[in-house]
Short mmCIF file of C-alpha atoms in Angstrom, two decimals:
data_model
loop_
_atom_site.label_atom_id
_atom_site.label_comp_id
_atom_site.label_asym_id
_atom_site.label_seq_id
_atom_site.Cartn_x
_atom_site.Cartn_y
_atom_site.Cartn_z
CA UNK I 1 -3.81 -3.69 29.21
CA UNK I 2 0.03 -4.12 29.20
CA UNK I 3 1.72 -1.40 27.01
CA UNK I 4 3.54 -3.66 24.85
CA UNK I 5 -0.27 -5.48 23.91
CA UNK I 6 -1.50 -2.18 23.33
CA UNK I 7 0.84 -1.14 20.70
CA UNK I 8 0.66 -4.11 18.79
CA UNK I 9 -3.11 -3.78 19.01
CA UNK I 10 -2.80 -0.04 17.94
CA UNK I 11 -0.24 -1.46 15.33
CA UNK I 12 -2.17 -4.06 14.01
CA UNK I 13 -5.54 -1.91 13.48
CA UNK I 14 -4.04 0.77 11.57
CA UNK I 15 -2.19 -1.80 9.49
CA UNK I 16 -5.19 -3.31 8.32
CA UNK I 17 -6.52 0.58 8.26
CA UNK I 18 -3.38 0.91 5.77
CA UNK I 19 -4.33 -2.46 3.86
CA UNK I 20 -8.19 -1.40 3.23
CA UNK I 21 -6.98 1.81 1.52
CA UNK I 22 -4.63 0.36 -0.76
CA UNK I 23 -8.38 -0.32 -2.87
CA UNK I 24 -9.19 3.09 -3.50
CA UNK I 25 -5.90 4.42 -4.01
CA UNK I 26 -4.94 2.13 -6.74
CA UNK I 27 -8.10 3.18 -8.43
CA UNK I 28 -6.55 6.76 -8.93
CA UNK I 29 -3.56 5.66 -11.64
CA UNK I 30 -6.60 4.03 -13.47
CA UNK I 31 -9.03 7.01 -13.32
CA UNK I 32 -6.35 9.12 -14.47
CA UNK I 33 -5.51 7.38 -17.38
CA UNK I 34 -8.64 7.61 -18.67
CA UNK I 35 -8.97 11.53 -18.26
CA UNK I 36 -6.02 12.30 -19.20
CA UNK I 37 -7.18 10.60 -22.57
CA UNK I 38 -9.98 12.17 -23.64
CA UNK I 39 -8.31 15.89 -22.94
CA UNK I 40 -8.42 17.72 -26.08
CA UNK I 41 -4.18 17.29 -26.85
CA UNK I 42 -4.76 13.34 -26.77
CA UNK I 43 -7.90 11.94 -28.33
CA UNK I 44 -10.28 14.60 -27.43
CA UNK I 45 -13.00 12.36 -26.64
CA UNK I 46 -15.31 14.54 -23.80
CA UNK I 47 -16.61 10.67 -22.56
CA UNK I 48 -13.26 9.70 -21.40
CA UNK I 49 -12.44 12.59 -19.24
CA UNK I 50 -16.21 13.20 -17.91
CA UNK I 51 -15.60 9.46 -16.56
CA UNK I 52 -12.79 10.03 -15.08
CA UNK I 53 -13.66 13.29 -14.11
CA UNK I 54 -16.53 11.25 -12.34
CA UNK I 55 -14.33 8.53 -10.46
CA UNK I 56 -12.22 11.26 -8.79
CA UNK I 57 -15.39 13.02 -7.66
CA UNK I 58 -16.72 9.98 -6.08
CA UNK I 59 -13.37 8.85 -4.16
CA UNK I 60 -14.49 9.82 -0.99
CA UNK I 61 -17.56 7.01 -1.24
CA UNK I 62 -14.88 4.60 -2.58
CA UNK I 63 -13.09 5.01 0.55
CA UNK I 64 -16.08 4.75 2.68
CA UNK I 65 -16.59 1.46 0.85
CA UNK I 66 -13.47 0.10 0.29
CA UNK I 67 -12.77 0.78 4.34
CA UNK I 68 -16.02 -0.63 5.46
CA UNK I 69 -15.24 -3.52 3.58
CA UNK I 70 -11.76 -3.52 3.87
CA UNK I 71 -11.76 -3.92 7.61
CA UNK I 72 -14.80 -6.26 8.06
CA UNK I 73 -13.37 -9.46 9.69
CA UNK I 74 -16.59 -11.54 8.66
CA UNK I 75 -18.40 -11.14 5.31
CA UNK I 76 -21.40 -9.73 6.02
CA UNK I 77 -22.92 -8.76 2.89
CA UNK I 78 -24.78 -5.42 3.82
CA UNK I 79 -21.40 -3.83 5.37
CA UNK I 80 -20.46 -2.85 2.28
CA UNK I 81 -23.40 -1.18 1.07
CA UNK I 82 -24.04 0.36 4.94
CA UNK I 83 -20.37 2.44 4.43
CA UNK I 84 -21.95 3.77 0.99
CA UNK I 85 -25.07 4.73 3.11
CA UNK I 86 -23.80 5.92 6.57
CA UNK I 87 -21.02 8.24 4.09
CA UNK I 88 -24.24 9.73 2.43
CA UNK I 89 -25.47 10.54 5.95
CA UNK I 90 -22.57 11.97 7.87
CA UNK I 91 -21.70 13.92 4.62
CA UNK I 92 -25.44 15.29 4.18
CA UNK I 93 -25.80 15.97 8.15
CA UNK I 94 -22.14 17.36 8.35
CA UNK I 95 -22.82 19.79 5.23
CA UNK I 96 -26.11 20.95 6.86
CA UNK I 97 -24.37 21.64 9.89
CA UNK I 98 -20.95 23.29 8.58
CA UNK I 99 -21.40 24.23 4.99
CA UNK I 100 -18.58 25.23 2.59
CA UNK I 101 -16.03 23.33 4.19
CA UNK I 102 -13.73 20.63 2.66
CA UNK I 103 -14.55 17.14 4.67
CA UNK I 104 -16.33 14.95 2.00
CA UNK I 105 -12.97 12.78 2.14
CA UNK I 106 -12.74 12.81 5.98
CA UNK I 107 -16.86 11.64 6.03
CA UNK I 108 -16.00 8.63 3.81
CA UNK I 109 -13.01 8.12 6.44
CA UNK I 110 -14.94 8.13 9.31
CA UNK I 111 -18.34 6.37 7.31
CA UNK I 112 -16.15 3.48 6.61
CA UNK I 113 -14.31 3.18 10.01
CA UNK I 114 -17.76 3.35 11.94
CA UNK I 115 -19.08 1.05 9.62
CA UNK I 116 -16.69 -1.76 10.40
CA UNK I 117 -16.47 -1.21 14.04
CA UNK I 118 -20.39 -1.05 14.72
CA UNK I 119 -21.76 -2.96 12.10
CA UNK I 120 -20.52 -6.67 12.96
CA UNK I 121 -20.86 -5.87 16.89
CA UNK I 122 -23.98 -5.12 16.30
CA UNK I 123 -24.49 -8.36 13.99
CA UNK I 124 -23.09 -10.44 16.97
CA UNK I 125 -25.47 -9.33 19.50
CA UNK I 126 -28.48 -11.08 20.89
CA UNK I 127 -31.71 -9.29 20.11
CA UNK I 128 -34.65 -9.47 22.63
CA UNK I 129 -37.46 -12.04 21.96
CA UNK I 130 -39.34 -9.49 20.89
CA UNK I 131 -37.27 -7.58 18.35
CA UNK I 132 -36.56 -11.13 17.42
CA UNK I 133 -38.57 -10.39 13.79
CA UNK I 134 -36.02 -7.68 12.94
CA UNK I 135 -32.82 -10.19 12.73
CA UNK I 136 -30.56 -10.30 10.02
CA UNK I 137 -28.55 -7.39 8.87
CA UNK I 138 -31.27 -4.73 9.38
CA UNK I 139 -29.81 -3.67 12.70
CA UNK I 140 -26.75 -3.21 12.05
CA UNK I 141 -27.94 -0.89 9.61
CA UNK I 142 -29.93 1.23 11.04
CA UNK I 143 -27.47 1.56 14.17
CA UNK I 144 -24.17 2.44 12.26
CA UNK I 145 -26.73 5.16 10.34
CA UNK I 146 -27.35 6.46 13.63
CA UNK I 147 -24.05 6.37 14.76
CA UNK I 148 -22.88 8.19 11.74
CA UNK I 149 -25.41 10.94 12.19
CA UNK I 150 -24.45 11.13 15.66
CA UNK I 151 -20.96 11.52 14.42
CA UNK I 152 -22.08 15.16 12.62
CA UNK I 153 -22.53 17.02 15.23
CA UNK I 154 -18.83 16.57 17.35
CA UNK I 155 -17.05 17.13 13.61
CA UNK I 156 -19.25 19.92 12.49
CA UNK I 157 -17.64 21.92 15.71
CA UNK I 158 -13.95 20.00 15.34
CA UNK I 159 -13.21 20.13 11.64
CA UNK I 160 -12.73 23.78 11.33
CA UNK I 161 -9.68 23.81 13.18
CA UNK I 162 -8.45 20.61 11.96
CA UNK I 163 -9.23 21.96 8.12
CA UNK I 164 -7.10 24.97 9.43
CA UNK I 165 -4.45 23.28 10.65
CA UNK I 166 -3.92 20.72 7.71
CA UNK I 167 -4.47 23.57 5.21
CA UNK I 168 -1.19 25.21 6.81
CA UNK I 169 0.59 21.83 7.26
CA UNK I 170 0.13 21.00 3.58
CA UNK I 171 0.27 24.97 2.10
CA UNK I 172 3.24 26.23 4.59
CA UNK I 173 5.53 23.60 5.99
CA UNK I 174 5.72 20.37 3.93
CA UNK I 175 6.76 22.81 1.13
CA UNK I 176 9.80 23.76 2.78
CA UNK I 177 12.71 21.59 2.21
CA UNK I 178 12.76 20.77 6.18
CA UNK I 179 9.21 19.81 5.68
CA UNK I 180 9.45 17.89 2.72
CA UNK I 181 12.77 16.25 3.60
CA UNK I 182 10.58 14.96 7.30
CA UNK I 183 7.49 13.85 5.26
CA UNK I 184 9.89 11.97 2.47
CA UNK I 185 11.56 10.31 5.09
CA UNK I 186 8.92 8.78 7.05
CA UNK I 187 7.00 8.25 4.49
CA UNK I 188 9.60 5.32 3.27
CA UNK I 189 10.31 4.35 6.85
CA UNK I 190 6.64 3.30 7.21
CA UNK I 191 6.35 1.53 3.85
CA UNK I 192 7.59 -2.05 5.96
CA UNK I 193 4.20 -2.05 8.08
CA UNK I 194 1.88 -0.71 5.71
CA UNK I 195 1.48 2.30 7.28
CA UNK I 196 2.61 4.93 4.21
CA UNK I 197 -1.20 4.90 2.74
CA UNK I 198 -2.59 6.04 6.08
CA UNK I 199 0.43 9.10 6.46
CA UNK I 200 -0.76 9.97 2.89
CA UNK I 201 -4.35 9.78 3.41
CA UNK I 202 -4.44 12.19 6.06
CA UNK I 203 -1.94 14.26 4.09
CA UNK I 204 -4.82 14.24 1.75
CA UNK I 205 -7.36 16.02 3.41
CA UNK I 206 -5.63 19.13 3.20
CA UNK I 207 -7.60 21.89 1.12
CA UNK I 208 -5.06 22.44 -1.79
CA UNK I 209 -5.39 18.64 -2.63
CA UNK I 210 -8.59 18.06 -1.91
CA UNK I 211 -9.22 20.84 -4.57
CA UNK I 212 -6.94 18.74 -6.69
CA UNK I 213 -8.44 15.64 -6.43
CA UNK I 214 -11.69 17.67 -7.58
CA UNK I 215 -9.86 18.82 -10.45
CA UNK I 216 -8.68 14.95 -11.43
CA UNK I 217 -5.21 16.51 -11.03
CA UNK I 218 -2.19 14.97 -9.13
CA UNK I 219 -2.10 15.11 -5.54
CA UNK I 220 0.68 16.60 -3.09
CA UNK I 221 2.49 18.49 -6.00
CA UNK I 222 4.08 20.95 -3.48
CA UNK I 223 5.95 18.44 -1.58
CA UNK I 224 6.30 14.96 -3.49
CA UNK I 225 8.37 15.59 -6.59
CA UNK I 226 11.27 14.32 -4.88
CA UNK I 227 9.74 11.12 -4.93
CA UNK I 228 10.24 10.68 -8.67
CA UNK I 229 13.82 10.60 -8.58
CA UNK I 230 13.93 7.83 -6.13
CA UNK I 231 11.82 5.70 -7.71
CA UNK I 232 12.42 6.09 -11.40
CA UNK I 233 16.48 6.59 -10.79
CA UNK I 234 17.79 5.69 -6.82
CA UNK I 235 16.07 1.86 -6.19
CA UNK I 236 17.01 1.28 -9.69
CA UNK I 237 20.54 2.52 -9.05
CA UNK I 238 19.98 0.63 -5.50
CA UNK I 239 19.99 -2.63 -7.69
CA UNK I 240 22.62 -1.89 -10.75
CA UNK I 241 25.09 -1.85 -6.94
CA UNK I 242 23.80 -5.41 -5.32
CA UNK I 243 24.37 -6.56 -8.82
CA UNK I 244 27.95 -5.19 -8.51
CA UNK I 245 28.22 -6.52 -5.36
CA UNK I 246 27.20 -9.87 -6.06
CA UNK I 247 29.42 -10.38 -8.98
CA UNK I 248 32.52 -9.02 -6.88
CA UNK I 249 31.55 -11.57 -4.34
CA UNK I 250 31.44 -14.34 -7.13
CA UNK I 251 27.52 -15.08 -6.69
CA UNK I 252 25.12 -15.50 -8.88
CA UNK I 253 24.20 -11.86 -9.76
CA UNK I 254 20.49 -12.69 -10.17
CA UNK I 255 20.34 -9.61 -13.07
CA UNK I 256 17.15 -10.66 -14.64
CA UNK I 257 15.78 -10.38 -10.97
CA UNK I 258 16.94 -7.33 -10.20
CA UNK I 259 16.27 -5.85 -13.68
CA UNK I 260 12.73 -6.67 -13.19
CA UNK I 261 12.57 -5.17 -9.84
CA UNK I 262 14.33 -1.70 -11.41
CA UNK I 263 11.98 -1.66 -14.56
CA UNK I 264 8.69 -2.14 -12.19
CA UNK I 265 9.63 0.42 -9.75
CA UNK I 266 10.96 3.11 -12.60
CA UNK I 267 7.77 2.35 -14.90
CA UNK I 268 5.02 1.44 -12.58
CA UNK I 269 6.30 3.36 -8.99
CA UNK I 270 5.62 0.03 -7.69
CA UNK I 271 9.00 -0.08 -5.72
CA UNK I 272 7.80 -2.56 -2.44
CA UNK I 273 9.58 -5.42 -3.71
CA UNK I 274 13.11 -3.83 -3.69
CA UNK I 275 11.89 -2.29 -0.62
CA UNK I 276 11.22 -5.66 0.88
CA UNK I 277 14.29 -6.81 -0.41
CA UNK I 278 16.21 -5.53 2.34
CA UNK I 279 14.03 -3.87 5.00
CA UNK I 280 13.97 -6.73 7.40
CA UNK I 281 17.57 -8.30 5.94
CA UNK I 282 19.51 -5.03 6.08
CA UNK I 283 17.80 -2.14 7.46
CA UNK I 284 21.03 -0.14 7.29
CA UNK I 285 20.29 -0.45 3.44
CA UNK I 286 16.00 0.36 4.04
CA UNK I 287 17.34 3.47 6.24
CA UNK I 288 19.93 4.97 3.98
CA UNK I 289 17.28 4.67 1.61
CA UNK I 290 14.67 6.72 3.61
CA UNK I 291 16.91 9.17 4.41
CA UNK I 292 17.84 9.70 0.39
CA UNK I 293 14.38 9.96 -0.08
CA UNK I 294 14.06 13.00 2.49
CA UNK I 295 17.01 14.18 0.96
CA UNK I 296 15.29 14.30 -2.29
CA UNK I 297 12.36 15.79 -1.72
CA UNK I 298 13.91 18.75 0.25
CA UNK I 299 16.52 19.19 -2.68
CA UNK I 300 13.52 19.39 -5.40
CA UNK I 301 11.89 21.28 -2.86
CA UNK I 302 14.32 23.54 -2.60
CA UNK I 303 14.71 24.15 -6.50
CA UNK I 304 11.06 25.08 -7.05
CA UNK I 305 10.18 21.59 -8.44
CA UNK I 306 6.59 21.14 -8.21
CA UNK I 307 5.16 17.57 -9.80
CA UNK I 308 2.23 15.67 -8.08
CA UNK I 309 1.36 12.10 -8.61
CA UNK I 310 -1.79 9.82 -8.73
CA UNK I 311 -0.54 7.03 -7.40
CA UNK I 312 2.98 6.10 -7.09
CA UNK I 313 5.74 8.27 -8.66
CA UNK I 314 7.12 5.69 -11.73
CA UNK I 315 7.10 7.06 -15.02
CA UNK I 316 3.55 6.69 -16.30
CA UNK I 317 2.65 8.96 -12.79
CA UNK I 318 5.13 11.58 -14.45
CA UNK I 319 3.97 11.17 -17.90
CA UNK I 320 0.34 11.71 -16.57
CA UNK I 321 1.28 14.42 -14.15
CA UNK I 322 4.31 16.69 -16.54
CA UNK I 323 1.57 18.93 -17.69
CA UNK I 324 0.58 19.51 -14.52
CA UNK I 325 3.99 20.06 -12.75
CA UNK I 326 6.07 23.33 -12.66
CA UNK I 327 9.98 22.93 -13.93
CA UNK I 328 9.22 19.09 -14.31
CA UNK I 329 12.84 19.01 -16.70
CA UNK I 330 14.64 19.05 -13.65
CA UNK I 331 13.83 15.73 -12.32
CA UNK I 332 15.81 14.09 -14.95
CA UNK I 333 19.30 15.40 -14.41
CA UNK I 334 17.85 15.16 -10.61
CA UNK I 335 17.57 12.14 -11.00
CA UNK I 336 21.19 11.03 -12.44
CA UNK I 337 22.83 12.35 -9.40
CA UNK I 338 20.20 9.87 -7.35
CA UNK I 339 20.91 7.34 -9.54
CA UNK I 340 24.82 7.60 -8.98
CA UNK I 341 24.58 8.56 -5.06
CA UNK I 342 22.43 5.55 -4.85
CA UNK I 343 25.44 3.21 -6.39
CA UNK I 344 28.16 4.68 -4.80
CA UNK I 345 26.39 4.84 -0.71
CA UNK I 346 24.81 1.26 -1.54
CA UNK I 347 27.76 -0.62 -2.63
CA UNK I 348 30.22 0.96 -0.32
CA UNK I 349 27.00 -0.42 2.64
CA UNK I 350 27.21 -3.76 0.99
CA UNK I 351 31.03 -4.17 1.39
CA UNK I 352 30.54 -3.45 4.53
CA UNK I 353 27.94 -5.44 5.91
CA UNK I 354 26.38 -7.77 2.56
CA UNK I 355 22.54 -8.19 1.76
CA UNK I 356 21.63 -11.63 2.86
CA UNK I 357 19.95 -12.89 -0.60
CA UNK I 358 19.54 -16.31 -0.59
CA UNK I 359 21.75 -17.75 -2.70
CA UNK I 360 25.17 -20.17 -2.99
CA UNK I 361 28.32 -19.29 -4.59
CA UNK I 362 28.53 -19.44 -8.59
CA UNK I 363 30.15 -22.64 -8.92
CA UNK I 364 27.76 -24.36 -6.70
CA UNK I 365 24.37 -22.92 -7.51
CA UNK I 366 25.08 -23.72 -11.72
CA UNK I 367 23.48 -26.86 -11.14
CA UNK I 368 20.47 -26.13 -9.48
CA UNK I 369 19.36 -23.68 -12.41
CA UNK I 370 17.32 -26.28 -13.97
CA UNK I 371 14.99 -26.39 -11.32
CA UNK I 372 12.97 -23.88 -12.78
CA UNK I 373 9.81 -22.67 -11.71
CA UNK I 374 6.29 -23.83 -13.39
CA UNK I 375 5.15 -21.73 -16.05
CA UNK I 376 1.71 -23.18 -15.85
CA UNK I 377 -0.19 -20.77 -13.02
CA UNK I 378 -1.68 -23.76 -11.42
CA UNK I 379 1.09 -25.68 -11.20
CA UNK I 380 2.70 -23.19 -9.84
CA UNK I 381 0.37 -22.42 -7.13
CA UNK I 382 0.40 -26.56 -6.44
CA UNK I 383 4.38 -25.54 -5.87
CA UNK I 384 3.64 -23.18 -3.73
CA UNK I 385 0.96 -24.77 -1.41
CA UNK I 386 3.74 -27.59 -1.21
CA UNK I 387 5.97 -25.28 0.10
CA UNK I 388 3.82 -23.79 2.42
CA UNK I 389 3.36 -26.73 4.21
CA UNK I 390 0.08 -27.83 2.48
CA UNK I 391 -3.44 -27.11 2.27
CA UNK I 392 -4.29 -27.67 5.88
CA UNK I 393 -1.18 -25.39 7.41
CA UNK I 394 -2.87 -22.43 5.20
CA UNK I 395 -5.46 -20.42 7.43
CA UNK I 396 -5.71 -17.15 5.90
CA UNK I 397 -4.52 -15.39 2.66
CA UNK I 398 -4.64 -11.75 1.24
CA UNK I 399 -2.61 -10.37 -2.18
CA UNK I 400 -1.54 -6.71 -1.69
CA UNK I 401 -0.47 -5.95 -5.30
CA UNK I 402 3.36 -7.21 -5.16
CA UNK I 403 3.07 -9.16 -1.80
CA UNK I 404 1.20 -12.26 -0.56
CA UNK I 405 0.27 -11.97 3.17
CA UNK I 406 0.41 -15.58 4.67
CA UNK I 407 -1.29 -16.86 8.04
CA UNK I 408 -0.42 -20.33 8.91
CA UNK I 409 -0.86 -23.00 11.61
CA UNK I 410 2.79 -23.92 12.24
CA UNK I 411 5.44 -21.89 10.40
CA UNK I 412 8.05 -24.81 11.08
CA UNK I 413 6.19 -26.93 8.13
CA UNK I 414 7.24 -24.10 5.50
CA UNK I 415 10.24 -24.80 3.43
CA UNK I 416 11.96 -21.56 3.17
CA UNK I 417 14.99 -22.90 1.68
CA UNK I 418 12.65 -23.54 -1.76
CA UNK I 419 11.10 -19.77 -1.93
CA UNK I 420 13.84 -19.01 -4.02
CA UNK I 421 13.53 -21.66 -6.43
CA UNK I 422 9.37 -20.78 -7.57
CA UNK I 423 10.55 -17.27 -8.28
CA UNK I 424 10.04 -15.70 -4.73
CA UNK I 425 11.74 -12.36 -4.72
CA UNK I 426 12.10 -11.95 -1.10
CA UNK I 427 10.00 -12.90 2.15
CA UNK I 428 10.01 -11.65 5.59
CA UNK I 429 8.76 -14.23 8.50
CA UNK I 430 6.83 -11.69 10.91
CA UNK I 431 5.97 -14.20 13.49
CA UNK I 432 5.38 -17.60 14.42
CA UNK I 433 2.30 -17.96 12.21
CA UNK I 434 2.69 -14.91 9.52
CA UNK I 435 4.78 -14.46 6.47
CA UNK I 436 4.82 -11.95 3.66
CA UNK I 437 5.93 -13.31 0.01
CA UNK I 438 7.08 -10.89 -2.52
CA UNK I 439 6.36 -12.61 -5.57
CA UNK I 440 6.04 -9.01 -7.71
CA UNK I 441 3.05 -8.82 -10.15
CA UNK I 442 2.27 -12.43 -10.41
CA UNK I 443 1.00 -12.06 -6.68
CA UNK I 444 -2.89 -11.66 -7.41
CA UNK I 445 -2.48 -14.48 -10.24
CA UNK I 446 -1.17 -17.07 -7.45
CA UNK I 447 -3.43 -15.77 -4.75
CA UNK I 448 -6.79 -16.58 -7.30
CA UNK I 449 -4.85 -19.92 -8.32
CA UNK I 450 -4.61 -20.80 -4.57
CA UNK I 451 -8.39 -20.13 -3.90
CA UNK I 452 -9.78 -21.82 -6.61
CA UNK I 453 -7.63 -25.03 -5.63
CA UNK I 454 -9.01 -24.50 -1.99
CA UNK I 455 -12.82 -24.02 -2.69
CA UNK I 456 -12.39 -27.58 -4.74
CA UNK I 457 -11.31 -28.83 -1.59
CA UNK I 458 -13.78 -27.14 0.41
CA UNK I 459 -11.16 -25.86 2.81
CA UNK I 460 -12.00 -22.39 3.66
CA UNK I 461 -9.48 -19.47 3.36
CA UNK I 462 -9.44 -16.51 5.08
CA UNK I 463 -9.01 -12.95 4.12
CA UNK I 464 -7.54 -11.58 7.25
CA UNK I 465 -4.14 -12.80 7.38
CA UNK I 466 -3.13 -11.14 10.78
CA UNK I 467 -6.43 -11.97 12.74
CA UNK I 468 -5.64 -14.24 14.92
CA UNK I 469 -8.97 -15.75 15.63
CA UNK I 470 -13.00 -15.00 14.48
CA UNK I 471 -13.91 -14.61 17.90
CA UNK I 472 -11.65 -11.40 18.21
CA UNK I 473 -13.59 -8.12 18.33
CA UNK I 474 -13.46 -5.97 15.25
CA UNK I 475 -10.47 -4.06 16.12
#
């Protein structure tokens, strides 16, 4: 196989790898919540933090689900249920094998990706006539249990010295500023293909926050404070300058866009639609940005700053997490000087070489601002499948909180121009049949919309929006 096919197959698998563990980690922010509740400062209700107490202890059979089904390309309806049972397996074999050892999160890894690689090859097979009675889903059951039993015995005598060596990653060098400034920085560099949530799983299997997770308390405190000063002060500051910019340059500033961008990514850490904003259309902008981040987690690194998060490092994250964190204070004035350097380095970038937003200059663009979008969901989502070509140029769909994955049959038939127009933030046009929307949190309200308008039709709707055909094998 040609090297260049290869990578994008390599790419493509762990991107959907990336995509099936968004599930369980967005479950975290939610599970915390409710813990942090019922401690005895709050409302001191012992129901509230025994079930979230209970959520965190199960996350490793989330993940085994949530990948399993996550990565399924048909919908087989036992695949979901065989990555809850093969995780109970490998982790009761593995545990007999190599007790007191921290790999329940790496058994729901490796339950879920064994699930969906054996369990729809299997279902695709031809039995012989005489098996013929067993059809169905029952052997694909029992063969993915087998293979996950199987799987015991080679990580029973490897996961010591893996266990080792992420223990001393995660303990010894990501806490150093060198460290943390490396992990920061690729971190954000991988956010464009999806890739940050499998870097930060495998981050995850480290002892100290797989003792953490235990505990229901934030994860990778020793290395990603930094992150809160990028996200709840830099991208903010990163639009407050292409607002600048834009009204220098006489152009429709777009502030209520932008302000709603800042406000999601400084409240909710949800920051991939400024991210999106200019990774593809200025990358100069996406890598000064990465390299900030580094820079941020090595400086809070550096001053002893020790805050976890749950999920994503936005405000509730640090309201959830303060208690937690050691000299958490110091991430606001932190912060400022992110929010300033962010300002100054971004607008000087945009004089130089200016984001490409779509957009006219003032005096011309006045007159299209009655053209607003819908209110009405479903009108909206009739808007949209206009612009998309229709109905039958829609193949395959998926919603990824902020973002609305696209596969279509001819990318020619979709009118960019009117993106804009429905309240698009930003899109990026990854090949001749995929695009990526960023429509921000009304993304999973369109995506249902959409759906529901194609099962009246009775046109069916993928879920895989970068498979390029069913008769592809699983990976």
């Amino acid at each position: 196989m040609p090297v260049k096919a290869t990578r994008h197959l390599v790419t493509q698998a762990l991107q959907r790898l990336g995509y099936a563990l968004l599930l369980p980690v967005s479950i975290l922010p939610m599970a915390a919540l409710i813990f942090r509740l019922g401690q005895p400062d709050v409302l001191d209700m012992a129901i509230l933090s025994l079930t979230g107490q209970a959520i965190f202890s199960q996350m490793p059979l989330i993940y085994a689900v949530a990948i399993a089904f996550g990565l399924s390309r048909q919908e087989l309806g036992g695949q979901t249920l065989a990555g809850a049972v093969n995780f109970l397996l490998l982790s009761t074999a593995f545990n007999t094998l190599a007790p007191n050892l921290h790999a329940e999160m790496i058994c729901g890894l490796l339950a879920g990706l064994t699930t969906a690689i054996i369990y729809p090859w299997v279902h695709q097979q031809k039995l012989p006539r005489g098996l013929q009675i067993a059809k169905g889903e029952f052997p694909s059951l029992l063969i993915s249990a087998l293979a996950c039993l199987l799987i015991a015995i080679p990580l029973s005598l490897l996961w010591p010295p893996l266990e080792r060596g992420l223990t001393l990653l995660t303990s010894e060098l990501l806490t150093t500023p060198f460290g943390a400034f490396c992990y920061g920085t690729l971190n954000r560099l991988l956010i464009p293909l999806g890739l940050h949530q499998v870097l930060g799983s495998v981050i995850g299997l480290g002892e100290s926050n797989l003792q953490a997770l235990a505990a229901a308390k934030p994860l990778h405190e020793g290395y990603v404070a930094g992150l809160y000063p990028i996200i709840m002060f830099g991208l903010p500051g990163a639009c407050f300058a292409i607002w600048l910019h834009r009204q220098r340059m006489q152009r429709l500033p777009q502030g209520g866009l932008l302000l709603t961008l800042a406000l999601t990514s400084a409240l909710l850490g949800i920051t991939e639609p400024i991210e999106f904003l200019f990774a593809f259309t200025a990358p100069w902008l996406f890598l000064a940005h990465a390299l900030l981040t580094g820079l941020s987690l090595a400086v809070c690194s550096g001053l002893g700053i020790k805050v976890g998060s749950y999920f994503s490092a936005g405000l509730l994250d640090l309201v959830l997490s303060y208690q937690y964190g050691e000299r958490s204070f110091w991430l606001i004035p932190v912060g400022i000087l992110f929010f300033v350097a962010y300002t100054l380095l971004f607008y000087q970038l945009l004089e130089r070489a200016p984001l490409s937003m779509p957009s006219k200059p003032i005096a011309k663009e006045h007159p299209r601002l009655a053209n607003v979008a819908p209110s009405d969901p479903q009108m909206l989502a009739i808007q949209y499948l206009k612009v998309l070509g229709g109905m039958d140029n829609l193949q395959a769909m998926s919603v990824c909180l902020t973002r609305l994955s696209l596969r279509v049959r001819d990318i020619s038939l979709v009118d960019q121009s009117r993106l804009l127009g429905l309240g698009c933030l930003s899109w990026i046009e990854l090949n001749d049949h995929q695009l990526v929307l960023v429509l921000g949190p009304s993304a999973s309200l369109i995506e249902g919309q959409i759906r529901m308008l194609a099962e009246r039709q009775s046109v069916p709707l993928g879920l895989k929006p970068n498979q390029e055909s069913a008769s592809e094998s699983s990976w």
